[in-house]
Each structure stands twice: as structure tokens, then as C-alpha cells.
mmCIF file of N, CA and C in Angstrom:
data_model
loop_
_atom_site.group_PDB
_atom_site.id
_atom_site.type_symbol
_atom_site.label_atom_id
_atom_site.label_comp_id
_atom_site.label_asym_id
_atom_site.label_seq_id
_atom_site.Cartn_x
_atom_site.Cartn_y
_atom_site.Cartn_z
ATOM 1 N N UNK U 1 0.846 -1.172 0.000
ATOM 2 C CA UNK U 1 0.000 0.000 0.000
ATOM 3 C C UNK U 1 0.894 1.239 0.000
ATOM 4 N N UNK U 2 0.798 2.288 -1.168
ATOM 5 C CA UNK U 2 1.343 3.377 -0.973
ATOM 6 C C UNK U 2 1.497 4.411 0.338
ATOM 7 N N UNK U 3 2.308 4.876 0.724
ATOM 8 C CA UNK U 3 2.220 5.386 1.875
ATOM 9 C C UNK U 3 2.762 6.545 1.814
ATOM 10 N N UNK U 4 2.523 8.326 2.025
ATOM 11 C CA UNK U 4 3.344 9.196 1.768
ATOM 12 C C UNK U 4 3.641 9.853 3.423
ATOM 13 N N UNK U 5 5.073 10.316 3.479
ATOM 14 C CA UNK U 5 5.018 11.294 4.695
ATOM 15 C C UNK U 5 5.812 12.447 4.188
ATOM 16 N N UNK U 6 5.453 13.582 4.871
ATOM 17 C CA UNK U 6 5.389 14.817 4.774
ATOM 18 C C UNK U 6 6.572 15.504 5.547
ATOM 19 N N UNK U 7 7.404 15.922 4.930
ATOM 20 C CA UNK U 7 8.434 16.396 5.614
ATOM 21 C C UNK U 7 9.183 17.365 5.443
ATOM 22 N N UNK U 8 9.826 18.216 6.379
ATOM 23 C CA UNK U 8 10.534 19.675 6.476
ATOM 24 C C UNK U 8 11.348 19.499 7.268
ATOM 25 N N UNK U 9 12.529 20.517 6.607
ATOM 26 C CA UNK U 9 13.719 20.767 7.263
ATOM 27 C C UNK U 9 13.344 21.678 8.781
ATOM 28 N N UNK U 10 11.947 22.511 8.478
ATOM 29 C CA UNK U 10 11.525 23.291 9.923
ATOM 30 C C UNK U 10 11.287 22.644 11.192
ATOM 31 N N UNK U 11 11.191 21.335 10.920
ATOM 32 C CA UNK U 11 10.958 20.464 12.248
ATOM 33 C C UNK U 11 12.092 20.540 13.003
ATOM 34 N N UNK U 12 12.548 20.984 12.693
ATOM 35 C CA UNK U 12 13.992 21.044 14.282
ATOM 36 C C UNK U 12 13.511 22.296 14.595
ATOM 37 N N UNK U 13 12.432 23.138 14.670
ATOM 38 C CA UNK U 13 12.150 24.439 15.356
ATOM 39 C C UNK U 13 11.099 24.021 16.153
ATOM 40 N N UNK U 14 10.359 22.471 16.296
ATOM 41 C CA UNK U 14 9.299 21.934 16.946
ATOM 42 C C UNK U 14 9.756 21.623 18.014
ATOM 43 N N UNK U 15 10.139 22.839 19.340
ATOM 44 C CA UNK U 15 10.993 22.338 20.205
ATOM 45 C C UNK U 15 10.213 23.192 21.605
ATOM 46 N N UNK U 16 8.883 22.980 21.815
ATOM 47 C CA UNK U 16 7.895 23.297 22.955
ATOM 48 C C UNK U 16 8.223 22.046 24.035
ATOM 49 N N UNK U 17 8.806 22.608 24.968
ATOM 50 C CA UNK U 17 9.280 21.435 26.332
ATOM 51 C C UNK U 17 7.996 20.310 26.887
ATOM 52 N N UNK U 18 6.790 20.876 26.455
ATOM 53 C CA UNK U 18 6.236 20.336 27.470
ATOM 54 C C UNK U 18 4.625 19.581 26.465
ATOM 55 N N UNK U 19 5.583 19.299 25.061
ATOM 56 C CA UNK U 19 4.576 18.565 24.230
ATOM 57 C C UNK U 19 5.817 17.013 23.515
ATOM 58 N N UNK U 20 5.111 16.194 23.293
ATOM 59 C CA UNK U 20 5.829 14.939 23.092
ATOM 60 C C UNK U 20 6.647 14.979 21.815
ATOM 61 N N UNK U 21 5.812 15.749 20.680
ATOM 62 C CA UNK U 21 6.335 15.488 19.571
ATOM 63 C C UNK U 21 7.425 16.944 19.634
ATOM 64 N N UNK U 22 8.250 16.213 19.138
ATOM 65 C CA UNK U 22 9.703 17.199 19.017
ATOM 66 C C UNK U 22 10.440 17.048 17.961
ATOM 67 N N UNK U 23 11.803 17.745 17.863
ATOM 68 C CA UNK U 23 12.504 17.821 16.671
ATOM 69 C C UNK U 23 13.219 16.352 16.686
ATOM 70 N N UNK U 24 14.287 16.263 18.112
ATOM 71 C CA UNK U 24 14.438 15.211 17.983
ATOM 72 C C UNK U 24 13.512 13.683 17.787
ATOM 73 N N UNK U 25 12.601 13.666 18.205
ATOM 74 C CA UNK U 25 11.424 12.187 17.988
ATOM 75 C C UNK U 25 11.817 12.227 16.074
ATOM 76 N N UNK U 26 11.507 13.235 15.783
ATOM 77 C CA UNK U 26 11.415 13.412 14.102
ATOM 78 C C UNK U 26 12.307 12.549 13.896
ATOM 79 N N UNK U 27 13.913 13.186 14.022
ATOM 80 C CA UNK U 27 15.124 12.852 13.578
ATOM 81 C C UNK U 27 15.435 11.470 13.736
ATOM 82 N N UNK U 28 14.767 10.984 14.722
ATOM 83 C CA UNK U 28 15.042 9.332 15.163
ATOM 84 C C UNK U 28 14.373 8.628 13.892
ATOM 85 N N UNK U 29 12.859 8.909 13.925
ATOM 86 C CA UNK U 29 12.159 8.662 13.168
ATOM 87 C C UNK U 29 12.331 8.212 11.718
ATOM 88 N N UNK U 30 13.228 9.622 11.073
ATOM 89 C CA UNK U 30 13.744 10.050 9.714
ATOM 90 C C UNK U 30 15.155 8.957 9.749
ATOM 91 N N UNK U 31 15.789 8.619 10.992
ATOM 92 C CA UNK U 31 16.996 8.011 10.824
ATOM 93 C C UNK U 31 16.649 6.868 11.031
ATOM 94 N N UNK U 32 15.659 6.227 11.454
ATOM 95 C CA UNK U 32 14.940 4.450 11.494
ATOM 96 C C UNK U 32 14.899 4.351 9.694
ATOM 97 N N UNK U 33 13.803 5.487 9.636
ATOM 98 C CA UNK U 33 13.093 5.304 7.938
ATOM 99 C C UNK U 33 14.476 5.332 6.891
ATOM 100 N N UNK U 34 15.297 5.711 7.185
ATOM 101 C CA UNK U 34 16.589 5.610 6.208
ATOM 102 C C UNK U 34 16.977 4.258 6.428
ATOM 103 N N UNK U 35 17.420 3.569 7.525
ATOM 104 C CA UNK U 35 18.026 2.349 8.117
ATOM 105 C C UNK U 35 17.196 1.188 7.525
ATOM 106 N N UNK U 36 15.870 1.497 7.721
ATOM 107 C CA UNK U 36 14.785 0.631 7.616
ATOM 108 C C UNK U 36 13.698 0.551 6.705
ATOM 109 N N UNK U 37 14.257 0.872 5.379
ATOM 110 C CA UNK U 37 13.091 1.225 3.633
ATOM 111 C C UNK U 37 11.664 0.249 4.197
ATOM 112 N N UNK U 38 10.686 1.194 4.438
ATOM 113 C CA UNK U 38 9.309 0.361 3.855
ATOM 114 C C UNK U 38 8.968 0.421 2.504
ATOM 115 N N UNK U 39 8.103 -0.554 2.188
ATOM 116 C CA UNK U 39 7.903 -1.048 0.458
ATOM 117 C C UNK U 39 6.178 -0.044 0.381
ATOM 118 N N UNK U 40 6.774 0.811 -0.680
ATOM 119 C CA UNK U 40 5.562 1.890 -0.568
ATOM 120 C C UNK U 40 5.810 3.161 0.376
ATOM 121 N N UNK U 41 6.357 3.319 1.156
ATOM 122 C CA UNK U 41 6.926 4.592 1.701
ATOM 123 C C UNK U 41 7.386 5.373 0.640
ATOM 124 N N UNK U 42 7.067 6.919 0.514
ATOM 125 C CA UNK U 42 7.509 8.044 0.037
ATOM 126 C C UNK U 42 8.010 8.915 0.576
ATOM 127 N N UNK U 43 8.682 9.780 0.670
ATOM 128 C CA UNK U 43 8.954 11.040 1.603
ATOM 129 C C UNK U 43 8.594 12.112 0.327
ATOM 130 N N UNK U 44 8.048 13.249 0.381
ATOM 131 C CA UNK U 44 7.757 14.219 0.273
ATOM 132 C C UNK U 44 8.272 15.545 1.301
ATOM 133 N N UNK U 45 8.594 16.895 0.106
ATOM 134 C CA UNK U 45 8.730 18.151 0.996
ATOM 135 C C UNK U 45 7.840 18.775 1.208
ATOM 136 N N UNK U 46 7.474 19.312 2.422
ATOM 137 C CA UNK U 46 6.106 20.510 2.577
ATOM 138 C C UNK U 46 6.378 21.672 1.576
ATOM 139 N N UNK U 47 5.086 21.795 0.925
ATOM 140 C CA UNK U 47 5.266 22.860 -0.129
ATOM 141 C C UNK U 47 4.015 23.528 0.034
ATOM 142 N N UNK U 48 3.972 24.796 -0.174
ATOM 143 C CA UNK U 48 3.022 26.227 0.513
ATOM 144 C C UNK U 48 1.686 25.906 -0.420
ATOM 145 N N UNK U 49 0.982 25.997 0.411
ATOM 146 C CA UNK U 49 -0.435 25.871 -0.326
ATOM 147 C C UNK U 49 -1.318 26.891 -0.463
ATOM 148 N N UNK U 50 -2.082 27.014 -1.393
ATOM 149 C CA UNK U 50 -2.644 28.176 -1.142
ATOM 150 C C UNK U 50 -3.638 28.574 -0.652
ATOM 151 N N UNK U 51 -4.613 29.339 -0.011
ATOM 152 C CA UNK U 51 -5.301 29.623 0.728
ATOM 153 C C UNK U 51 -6.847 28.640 0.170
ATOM 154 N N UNK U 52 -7.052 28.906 -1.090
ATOM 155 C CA UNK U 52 -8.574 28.384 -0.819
ATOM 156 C C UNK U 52 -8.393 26.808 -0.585
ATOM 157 N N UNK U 53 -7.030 26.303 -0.950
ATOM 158 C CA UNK U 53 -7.118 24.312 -0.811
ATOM 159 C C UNK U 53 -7.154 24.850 0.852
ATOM 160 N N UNK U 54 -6.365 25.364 1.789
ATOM 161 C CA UNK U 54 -6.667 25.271 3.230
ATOM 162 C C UNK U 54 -7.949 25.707 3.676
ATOM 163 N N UNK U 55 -8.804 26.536 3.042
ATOM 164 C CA UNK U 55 -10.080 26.452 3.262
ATOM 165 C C UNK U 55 -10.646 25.913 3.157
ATOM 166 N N UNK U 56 -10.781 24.552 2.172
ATOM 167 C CA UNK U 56 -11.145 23.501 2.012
ATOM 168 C C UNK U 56 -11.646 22.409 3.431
ATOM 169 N N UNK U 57 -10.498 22.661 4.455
ATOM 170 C CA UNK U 57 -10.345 21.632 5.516
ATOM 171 C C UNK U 57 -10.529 22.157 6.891
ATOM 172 N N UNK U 58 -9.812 23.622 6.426
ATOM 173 C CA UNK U 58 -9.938 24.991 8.044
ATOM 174 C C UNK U 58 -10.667 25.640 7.607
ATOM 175 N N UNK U 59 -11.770 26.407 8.923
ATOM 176 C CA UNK U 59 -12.228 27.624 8.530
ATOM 177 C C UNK U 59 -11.841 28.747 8.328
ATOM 178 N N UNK U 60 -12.017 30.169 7.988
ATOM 179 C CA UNK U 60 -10.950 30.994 7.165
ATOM 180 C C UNK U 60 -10.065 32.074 8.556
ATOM 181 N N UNK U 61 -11.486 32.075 9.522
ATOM 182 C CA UNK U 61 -11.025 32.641 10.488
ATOM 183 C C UNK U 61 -9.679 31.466 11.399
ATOM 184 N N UNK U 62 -9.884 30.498 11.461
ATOM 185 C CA UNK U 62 -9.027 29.937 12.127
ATOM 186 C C UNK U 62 -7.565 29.965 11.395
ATOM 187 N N UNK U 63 -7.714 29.938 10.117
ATOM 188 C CA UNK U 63 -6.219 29.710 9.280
ATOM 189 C C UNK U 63 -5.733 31.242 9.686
ATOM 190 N N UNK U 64 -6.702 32.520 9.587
ATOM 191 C CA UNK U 64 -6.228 33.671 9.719
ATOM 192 C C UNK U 64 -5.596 34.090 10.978
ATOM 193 N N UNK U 65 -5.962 33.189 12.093
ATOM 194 C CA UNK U 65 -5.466 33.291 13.457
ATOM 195 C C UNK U 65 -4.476 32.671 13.332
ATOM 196 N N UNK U 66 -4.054 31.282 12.661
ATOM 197 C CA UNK U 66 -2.706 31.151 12.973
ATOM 198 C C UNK U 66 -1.725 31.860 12.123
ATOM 199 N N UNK U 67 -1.945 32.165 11.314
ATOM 200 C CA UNK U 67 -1.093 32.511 10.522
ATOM 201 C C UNK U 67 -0.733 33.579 11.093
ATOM 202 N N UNK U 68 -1.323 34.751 11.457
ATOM 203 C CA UNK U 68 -1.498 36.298 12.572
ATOM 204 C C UNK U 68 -0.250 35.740 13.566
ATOM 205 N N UNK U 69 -0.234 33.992 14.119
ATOM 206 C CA UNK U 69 0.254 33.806 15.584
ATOM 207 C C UNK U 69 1.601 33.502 15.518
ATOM 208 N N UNK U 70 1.753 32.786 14.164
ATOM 209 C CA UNK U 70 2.947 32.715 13.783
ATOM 210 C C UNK U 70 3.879 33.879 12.999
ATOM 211 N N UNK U 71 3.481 35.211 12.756
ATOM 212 C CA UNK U 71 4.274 35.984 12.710
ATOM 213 C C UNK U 71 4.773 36.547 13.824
ATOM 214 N N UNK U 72 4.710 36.388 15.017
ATOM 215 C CA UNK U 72 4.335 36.516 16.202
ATOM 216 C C UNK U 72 5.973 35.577 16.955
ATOM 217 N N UNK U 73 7.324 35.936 16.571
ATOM 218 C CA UNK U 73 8.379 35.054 16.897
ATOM 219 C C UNK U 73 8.591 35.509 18.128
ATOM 220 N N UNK U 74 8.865 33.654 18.446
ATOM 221 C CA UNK U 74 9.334 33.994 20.040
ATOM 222 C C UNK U 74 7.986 33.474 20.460
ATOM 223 N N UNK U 75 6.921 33.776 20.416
ATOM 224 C CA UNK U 75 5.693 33.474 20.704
ATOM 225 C C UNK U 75 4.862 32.497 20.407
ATOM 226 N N UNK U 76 4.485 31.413 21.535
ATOM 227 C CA UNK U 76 3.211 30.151 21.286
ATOM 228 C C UNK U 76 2.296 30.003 21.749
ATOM 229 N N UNK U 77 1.224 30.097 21.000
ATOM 230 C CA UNK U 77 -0.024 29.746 21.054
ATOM 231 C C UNK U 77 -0.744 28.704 20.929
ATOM 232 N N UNK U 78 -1.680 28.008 22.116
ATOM 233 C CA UNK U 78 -2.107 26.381 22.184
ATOM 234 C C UNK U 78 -3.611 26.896 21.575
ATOM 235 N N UNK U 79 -3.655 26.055 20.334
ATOM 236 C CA UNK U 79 -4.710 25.727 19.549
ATOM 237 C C UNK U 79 -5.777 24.902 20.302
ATOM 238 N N UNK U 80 -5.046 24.311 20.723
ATOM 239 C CA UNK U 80 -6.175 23.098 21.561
ATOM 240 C C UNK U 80 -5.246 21.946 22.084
ATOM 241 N N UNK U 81 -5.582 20.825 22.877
ATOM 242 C CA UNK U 81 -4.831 20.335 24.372
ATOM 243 C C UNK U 81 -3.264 19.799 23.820
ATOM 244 N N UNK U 82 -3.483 19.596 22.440
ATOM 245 C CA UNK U 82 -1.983 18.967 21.802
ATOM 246 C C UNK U 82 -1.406 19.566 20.108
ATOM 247 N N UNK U 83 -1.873 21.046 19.906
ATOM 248 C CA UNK U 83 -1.483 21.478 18.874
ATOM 249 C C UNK U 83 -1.332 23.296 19.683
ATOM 250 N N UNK U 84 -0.371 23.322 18.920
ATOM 251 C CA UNK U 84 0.485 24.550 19.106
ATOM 252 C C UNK U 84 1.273 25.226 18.042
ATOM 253 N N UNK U 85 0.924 26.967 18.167
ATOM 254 C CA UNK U 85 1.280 27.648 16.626
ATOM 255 C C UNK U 85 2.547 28.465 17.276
ATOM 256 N N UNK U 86 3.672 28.288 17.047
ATOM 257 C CA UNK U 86 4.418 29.632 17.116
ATOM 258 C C UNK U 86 5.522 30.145 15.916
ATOM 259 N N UNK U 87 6.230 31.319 16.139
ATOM 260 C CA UNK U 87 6.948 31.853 15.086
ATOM 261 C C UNK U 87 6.998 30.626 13.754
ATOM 262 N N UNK U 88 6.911 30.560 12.576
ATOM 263 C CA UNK U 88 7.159 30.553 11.424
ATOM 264 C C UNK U 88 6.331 29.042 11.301
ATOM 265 N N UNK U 89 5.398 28.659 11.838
ATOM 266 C CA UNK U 89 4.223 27.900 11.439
ATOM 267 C C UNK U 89 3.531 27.617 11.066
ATOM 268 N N UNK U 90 3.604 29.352 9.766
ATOM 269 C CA UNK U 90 2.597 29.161 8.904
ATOM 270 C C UNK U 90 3.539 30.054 7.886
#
């Protein structure tokens, strides 16, 4: 079964102390998936989308808040109990 994951060099800036997923978890992750080829695994780069495909899935006010939160460096904002927006997150 085809399988794609989604990936950026920005994940080493995913570094909030007091949430699980981090830069390092990634890097382990990314260094298993090199060690260890699954059959059907892809890697893909995050590439900028444009506003109406994210409207598609978010509402317009919510994409407009994060995006507002992430110009906002230095600064994080909890979306809800396990997602979090800060500097360059959007």
C-alpha cells in the first residue's frame, strides 16, 4: 500500500518542552526510515499551499489566526490540548 510522509527541514524548530512530539522524535524517526526502507513509503517536501485548498479543511477565520500567531516570533499559542502555533508555522 502506498504510503506518503510529509516532511521539512523546519521540524527542528518543533521544540515546545512540554509537548511529546519534538525535533528530535522526528530525527530518530527520519533516521529508522533511512536504516529501515518500507515497500511503498515516500517522503515528500512541505510545499506552501494556497489559501482556498486550506479552506477547504480549516475555517478561514481559524487559518487567519494562525497565521497572525505565527508571525508573532518567540511566541506560542495552544490551539487546543496537543497542537500549538508559534513563530514561522505558517
Amino acid at each position: 500500500m502506498p504510503v506518503s510522509l510529509i516532511v521539512t527541514p523546519q521540524h527542528a524548530q518543533h521544540t515546545h518542552p512540554q509537548h511529546p512530539e519534538h525535533a528530535g522524535r522526528i530525527d530518530a524517526i527520519l533516521h529508522y526510515l533511512d536504516a529501515h526502507p518500507i515497500a511503498g513509503l515516500t517522503c515528500h517536501d512541505v510545499r506552501p499551499m494556497p489559501r482556498n485548498v486550506i479552506h477547504a479543511v480549516h475555517d478561514e477565520n481559524y487559518v487567519n489566526s494562525v497565521a497572525v500567531q505565527s508571525q508573532q516570533r518567540g511566541s506560542q499559542l495552544w490551539l487546543d490540548a496537543d497542537t500549538y502555533v508559534g513563530g514561522g508555522s505558517f
